Tab-separated table of C-alpha atoms and ligand atoms in Angstrom:
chain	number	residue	atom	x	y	z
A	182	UNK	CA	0.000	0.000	0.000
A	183	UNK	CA	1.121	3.427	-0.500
A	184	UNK	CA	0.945	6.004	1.767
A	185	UNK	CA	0.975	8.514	0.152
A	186	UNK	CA	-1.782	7.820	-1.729
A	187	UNK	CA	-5.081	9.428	-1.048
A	188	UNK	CA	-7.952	7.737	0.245
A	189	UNK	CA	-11.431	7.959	-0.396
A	190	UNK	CA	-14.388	6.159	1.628
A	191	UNK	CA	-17.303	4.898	-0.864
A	192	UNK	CA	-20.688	3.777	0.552
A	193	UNK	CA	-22.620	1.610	-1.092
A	194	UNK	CA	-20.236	0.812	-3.643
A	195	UNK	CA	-21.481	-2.825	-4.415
A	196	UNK	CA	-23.677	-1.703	-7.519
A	197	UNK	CA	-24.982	0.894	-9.192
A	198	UNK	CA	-23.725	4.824	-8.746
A	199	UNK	CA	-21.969	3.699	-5.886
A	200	UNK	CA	-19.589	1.377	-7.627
A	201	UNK	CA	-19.256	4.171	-10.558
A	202	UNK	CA	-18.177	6.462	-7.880
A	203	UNK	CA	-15.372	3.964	-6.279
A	204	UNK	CA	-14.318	3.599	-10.225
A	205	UNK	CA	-13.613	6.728	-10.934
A	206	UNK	CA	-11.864	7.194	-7.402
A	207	UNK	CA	-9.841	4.181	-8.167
A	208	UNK	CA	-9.256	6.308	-11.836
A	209	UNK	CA	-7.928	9.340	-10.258
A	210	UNK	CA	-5.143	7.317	-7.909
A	211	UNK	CA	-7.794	6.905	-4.514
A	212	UNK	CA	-7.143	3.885	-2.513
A	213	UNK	CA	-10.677	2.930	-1.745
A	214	UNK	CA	-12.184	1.551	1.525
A	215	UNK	CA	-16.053	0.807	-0.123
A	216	UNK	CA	-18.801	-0.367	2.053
A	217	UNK	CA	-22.343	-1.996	1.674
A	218	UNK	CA	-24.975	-5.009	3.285
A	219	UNK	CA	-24.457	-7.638	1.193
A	220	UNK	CA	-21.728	-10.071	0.359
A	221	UNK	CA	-21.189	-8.466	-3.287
A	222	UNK	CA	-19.472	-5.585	-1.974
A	223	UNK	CA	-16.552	-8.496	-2.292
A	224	UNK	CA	-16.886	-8.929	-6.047
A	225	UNK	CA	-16.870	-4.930	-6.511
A	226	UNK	CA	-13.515	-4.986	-4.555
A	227	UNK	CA	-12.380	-7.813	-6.387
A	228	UNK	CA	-12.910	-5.855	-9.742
A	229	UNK	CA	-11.955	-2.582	-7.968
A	230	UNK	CA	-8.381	-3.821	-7.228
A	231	UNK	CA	-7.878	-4.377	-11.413
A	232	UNK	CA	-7.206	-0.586	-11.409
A	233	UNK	CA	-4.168	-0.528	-9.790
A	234	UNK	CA	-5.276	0.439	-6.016
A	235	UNK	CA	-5.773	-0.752	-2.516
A	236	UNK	CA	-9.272	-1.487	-2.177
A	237	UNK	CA	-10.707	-2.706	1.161
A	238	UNK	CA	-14.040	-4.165	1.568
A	239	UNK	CA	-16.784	-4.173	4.236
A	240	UNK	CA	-19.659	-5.948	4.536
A	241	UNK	CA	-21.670	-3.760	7.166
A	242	UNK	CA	-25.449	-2.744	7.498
A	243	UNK	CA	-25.356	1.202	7.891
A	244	UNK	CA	-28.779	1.324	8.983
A	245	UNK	CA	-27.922	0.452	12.397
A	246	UNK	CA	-25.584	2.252	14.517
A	247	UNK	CA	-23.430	-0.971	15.268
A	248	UNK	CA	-23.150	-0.829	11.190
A	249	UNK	CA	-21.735	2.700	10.738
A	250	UNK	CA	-19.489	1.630	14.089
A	251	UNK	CA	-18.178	-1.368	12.154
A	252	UNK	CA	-17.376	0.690	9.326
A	253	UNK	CA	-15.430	3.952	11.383
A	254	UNK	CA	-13.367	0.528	13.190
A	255	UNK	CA	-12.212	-0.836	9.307
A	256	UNK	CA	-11.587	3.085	8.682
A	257	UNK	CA	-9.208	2.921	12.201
A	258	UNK	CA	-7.460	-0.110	11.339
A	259	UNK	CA	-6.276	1.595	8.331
A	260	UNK	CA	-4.228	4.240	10.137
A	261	UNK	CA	-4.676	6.678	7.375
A	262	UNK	CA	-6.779	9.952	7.022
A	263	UNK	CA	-9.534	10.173	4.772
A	264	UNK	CA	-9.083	12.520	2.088
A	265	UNK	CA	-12.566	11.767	0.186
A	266	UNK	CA	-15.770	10.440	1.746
A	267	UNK	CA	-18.353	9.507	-0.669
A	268	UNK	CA	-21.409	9.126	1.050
A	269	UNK	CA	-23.705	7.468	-1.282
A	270	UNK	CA	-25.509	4.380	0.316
A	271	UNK	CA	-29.559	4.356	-0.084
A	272	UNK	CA	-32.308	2.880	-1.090
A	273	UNK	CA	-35.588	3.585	-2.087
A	274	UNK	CA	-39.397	1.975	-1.602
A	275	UNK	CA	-42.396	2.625	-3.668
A	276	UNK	CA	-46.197	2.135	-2.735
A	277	UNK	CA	-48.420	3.960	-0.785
A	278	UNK	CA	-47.118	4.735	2.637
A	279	UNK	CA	-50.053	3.334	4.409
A	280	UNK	CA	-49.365	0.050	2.410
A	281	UNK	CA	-45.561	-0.376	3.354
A	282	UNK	CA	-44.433	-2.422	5.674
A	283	UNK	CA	-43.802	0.311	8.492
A	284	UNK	CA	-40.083	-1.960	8.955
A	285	UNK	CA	-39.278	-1.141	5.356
A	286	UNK	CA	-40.187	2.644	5.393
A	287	UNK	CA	-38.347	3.122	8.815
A	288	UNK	CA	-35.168	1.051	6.530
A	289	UNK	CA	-35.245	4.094	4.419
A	290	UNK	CA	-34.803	6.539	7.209
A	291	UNK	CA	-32.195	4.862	8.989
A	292	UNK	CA	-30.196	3.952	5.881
A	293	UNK	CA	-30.554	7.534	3.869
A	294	UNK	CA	-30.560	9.610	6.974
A	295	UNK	CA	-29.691	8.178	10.106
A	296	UNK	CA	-26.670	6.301	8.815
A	297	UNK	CA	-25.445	9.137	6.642
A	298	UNK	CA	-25.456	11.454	9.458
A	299	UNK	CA	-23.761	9.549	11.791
A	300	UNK	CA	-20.984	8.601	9.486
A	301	UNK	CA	-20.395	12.010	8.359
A	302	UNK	CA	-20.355	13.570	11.997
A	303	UNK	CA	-17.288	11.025	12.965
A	304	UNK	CA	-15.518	11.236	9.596
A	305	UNK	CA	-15.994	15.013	8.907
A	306	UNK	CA	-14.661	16.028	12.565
A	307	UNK	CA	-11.621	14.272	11.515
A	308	UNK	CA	-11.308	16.074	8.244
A	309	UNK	CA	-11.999	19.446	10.044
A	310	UNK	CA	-9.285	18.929	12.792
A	311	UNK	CA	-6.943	18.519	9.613
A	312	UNK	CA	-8.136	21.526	7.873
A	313	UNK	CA	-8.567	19.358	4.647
A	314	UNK	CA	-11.197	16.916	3.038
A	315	UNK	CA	-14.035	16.533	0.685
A	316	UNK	CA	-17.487	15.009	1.471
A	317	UNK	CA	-20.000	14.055	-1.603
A	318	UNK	CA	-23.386	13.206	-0.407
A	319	UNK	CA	-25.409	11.508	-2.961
A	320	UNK	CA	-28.764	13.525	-2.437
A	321	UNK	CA	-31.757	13.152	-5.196
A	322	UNK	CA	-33.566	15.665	-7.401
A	323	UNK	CA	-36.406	13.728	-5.578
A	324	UNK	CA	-35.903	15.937	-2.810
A	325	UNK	CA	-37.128	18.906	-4.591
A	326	UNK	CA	-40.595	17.359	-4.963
A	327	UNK	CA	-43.197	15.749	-2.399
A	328	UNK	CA	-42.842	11.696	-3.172
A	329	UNK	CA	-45.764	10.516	-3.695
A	330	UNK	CA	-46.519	6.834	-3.984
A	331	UNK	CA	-42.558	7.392	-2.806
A	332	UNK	CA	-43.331	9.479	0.031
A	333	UNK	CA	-40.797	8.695	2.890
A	334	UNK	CA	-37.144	8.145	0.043
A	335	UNK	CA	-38.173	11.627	-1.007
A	336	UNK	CA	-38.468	13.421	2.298
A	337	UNK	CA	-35.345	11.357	2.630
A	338	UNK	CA	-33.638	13.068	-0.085
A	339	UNK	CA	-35.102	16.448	0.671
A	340	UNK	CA	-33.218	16.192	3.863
A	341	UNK	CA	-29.718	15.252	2.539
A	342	UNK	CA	-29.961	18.159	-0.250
A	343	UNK	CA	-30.697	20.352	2.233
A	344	UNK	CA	-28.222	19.009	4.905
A	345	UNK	CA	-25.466	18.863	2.649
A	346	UNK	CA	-25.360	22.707	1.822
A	347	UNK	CA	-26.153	23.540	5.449
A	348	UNK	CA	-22.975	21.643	6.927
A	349	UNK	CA	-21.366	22.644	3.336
A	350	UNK	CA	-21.678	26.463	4.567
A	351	UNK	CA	-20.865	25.645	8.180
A	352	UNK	CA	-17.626	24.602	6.893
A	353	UNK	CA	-16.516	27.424	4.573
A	354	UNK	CA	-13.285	28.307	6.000
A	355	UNK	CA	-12.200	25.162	7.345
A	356	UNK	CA	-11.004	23.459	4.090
A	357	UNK	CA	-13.306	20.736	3.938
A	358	UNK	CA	-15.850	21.065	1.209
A	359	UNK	CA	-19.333	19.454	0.701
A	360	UNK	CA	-20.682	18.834	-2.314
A	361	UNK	CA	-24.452	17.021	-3.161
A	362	UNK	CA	-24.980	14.608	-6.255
A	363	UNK	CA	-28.342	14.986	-7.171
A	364	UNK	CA	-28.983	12.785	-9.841
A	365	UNK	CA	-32.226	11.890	-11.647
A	366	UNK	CA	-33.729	8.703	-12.574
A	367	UNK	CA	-30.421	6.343	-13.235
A	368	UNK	CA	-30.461	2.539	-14.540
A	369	UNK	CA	-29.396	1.019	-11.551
A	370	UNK	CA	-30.784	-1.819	-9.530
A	371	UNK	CA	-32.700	0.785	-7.588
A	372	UNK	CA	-36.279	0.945	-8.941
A	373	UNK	CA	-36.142	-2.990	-8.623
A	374	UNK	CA	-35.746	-3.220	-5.233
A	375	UNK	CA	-37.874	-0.368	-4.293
A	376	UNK	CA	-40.323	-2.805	-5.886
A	377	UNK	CA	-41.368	-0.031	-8.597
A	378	UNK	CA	-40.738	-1.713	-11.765
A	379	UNK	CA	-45.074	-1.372	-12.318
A	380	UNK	CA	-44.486	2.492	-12.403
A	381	UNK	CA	-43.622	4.824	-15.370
A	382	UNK	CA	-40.616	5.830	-13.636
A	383	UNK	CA	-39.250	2.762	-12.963
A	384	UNK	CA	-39.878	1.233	-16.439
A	385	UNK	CA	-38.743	4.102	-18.633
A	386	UNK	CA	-35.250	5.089	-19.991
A	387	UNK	CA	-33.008	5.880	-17.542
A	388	UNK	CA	-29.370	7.962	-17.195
A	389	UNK	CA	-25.891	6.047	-17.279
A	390	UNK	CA	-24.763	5.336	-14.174
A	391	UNK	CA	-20.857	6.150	-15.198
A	392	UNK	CA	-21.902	9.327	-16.432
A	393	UNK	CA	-23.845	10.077	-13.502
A	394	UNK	CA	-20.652	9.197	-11.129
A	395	UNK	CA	-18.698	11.525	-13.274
A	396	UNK	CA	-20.038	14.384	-12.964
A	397	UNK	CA	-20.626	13.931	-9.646
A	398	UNK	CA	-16.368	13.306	-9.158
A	399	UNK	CA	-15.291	15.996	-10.682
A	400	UNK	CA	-17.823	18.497	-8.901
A	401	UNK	CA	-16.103	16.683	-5.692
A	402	UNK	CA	-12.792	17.513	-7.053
A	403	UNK	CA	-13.824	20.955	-7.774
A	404	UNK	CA	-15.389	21.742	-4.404
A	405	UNK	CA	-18.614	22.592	-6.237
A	406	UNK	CA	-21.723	22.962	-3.769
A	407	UNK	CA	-24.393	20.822	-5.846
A	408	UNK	CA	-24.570	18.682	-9.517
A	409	UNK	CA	-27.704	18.096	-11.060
A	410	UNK	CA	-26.826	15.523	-13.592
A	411	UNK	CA	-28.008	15.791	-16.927
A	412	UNK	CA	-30.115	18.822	-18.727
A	413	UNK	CA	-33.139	17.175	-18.371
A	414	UNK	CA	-33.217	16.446	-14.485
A	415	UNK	CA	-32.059	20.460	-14.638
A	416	UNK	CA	-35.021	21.574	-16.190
A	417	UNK	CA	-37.089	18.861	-13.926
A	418	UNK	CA	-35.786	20.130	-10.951
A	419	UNK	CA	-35.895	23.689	-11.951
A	420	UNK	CA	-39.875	23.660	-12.466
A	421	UNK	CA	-40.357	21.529	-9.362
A	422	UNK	CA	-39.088	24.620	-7.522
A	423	UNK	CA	-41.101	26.778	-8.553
A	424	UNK	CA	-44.481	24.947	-9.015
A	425	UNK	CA	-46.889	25.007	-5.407
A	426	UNK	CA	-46.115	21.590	-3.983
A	427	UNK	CA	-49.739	20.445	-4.716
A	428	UNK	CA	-48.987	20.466	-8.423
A	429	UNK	CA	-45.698	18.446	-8.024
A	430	UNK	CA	-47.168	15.638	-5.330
A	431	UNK	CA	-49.823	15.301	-8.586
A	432	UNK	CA	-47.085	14.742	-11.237
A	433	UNK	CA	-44.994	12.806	-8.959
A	434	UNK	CA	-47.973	10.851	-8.404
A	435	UNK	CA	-48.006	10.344	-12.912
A	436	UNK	CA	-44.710	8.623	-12.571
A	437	UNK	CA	-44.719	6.660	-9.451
A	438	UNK	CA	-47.980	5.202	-8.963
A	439	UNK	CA	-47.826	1.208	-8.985
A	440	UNK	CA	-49.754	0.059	-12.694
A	441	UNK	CA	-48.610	3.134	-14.667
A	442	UNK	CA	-45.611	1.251	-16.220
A	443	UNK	CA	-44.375	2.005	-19.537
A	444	UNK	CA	-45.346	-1.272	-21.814
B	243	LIG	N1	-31.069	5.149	-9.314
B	243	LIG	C1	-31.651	6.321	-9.239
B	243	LIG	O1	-32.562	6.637	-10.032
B	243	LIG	C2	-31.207	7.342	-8.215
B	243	LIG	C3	-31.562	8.680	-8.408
B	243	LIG	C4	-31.155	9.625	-7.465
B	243	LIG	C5	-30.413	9.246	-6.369
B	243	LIG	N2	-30.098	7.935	-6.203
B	243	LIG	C6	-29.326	7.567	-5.018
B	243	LIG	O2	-28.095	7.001	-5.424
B	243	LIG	C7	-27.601	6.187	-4.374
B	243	LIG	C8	-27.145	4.858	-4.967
B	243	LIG	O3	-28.285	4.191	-5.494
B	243	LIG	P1	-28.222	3.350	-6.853
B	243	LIG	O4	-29.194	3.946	-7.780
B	243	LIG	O5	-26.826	3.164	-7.280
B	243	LIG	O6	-28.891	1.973	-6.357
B	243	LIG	P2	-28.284	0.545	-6.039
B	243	LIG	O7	-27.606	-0.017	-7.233
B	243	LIG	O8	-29.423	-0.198	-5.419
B	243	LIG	O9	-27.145	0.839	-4.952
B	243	LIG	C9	-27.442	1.076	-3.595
B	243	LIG	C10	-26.192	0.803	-2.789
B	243	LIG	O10	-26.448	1.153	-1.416
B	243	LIG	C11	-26.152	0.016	-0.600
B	243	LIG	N3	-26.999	-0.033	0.580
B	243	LIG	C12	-28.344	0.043	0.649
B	243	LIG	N4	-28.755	-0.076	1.928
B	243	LIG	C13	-27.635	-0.228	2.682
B	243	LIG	C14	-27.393	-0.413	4.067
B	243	LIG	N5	-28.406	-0.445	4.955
B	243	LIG	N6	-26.119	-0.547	4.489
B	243	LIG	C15	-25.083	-0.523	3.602
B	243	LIG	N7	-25.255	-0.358	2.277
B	243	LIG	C16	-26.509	-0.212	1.828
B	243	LIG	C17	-26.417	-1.175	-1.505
B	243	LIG	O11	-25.717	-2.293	-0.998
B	243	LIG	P3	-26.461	-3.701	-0.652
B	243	LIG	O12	-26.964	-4.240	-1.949
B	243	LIG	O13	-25.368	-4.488	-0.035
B	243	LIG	O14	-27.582	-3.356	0.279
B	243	LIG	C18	-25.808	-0.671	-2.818
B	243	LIG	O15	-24.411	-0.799	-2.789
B	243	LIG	C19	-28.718	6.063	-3.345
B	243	LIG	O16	-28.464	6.954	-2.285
B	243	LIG	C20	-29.940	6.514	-4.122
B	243	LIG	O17	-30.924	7.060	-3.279
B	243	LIG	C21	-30.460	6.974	-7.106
C-alpha cells in the first residue's frame, strides 16, 4: 500500500452509482475503503483492485448504529486519514405509505438519513481537525418534490440536499468542502428493489450510471456545492421549484404510482 496515496471512503459501492463512484476514485489514484450489506461488496472490490489500487471491503449494514461503528473501526485499522468520503448508500421503496411495511419505510430513514449522518459527523470532525477533506453526499432531485406513492425516500432526499449545503456552509473556511450529487432517474438496480418496476418511472429510460458518477467526481474535485446531472433532471428540478407543492405531489404521483408502467 502506499501512503501517500489518497484515500477515499465509498458507501454503497457494491452496484450501481456507488460502484461508478469507487471507479472513478480508483481512476484518479484513490485507494478505496467501499462499504455496503451484502456479500457483493466483495466482487466490486475484487474488480476494484484491477485498477491498480488498494481497495478494502466491508460488509456492514449502515442502517444500524453498530453498522456505521463497524465501518469507522475498518476506517481505524487503516491508520490513514480520509481525504474523500463519498457518502452514497440508499435505497428507495415505492407504494403507498399506508401500504408499506412500516419496517421497510423506517429502513429508508435509517439507511438515507440516520446512517449518513452519523458517518459524516465522525468522519468530517476528523477532516476538520486537519483543515482538509471533501465530502460528496449523494442527495436526489427527488428531494425537490413531495414523493408521492414514494413518500418517505423523497423526504429522505429532501433532507440530505438540504443538509449537505447547510454543513457545506458551516464549513466554509475550514477546508473541507461538501458537495451534493443529485442525480435523476439512473439505470441502476434501484427501482427494482424499491419494488417499482409497475411504475412509469421505474420502467422508462433511464441515465448512465458512469456518467452520472462523473459528474458527480469531478464536482467533488472541484469543491462545487451541488450537480444536477443531466439537462433534463435540470429543467425537472428547476420547475419543481417553482411549481406550489400540490402540483408536483400530482405529477410525482403520474410517474410513481404502482400500474402506470411504460409497456
Ligand atoms: N437510481 C436512481 O434513479 C437514483 C436517483 C437519485 C439518487 N439515487 C441515489 O443514489 C444512491 C445509490 O443508489 P443506486 O441507484 O446506485 O442503487 P443501487 O444499485 O441499489 O445501490 C445502492 C447501494 O447502497 C447500498 N446499501 C443500501 N442499503 C444499505 C445499508 N443499509 N447498508 C449498507 N449499504 C446499503 C447497496 O448495498 P447492498 O446491496 O449491499 O444493500 C448498494 O451498494 C442512493 O443513495 C440513491 O438514493 C439513485
Amino acid at each position: 500500500m502506499t501512503n501517500s496515496s489518497r484515500l477515499a471512503v465509498v458507501t454503497g459501492a457494491s452496484t450501481g452509482i456507488g460502484y461508478a463512484l469507487a471507479r472513478c476514485c480508483a481512476d484518479h489514484g484513490f485507494d478505496l475503503l467501499i462499504a455496503a450489506d451484502e456479500p457483493e461488496i466483495n466482487d466490486a472490490a475484487e474488480s476494484l483492485r484491477r485498477f491498480g489500487r488498494s481497495v478494502t471491503a466491508v460488509e456492514t449494514d449502515l442502517a444500524s448504529r453498530d453498522g456505521v461503528e463497524k465501518l469507522l473501526g475498518a476506517v481505524a485499522q487503516l491508520h490513514r486519514p480520509v481525504d474523500a468520503l463519498l457518502a452514497n448508500a440508499g435505497r428507495g421503496l415505492g407504494k403507498a405509505f399506508l401500504d408499506q411495511d412500516l419496517r421497510d419505510a423506517q429502513r429508508v430513514v435509517d439507511t438515507n438519513i440516520t446512517g449518513t449522518v452519523a458517518l459524516i459527523h465522525e468522519i468530517g470532525r476528523d477532516m476538520r481537525a486537519r483543515g482538509q477533506g471533501r465530502i460528496l453526499i449523494t442527495g436526489s432531485i427527488a428531494g425537490f418534490m413531495p414523493g408521492t406513492y414514494q413518500a418517505v425516500y423523497n423526504a429522505s432526499k429532501a433532507f440530505l440536499d438540504s443538509f449537505a449545503f447547510a454543513i457545506r456552509h458551516e464549513l466554509k473556511t475550514s477546508g473541507v468542502t461538501v458537495t451534493c450529487l443529485m442525480p435523476g432517474a439512473t439505470e441502476t438496480d434501484f427501482f427494482e428493489r424499491a419494488d417499482m418496476l409497475d411504475t412509469k418511472i421505474g420502467s422508462s429510460k433511464k441515465d448512465d450510471p458512469a456518467e452520472v458518477a462523473r459528474q458527480g467526481f469531478e464536482a467533488m474535485m472541484k469543491g462545487a456545492g451541488d450537480v444536477v446531472t443531466g439537462w433534463q433532471n435540470k429543467l425537472q428540478s428547476a420547475i419543481a421549484r417553482l411549481l406550489p407543492q400540490g402540483i408536483a405531489a400530482e405529477m410525482h404521483r403520474s410517474m410513481a404510482e404502482p400500474g402506470t408502467a411504460r409497456r
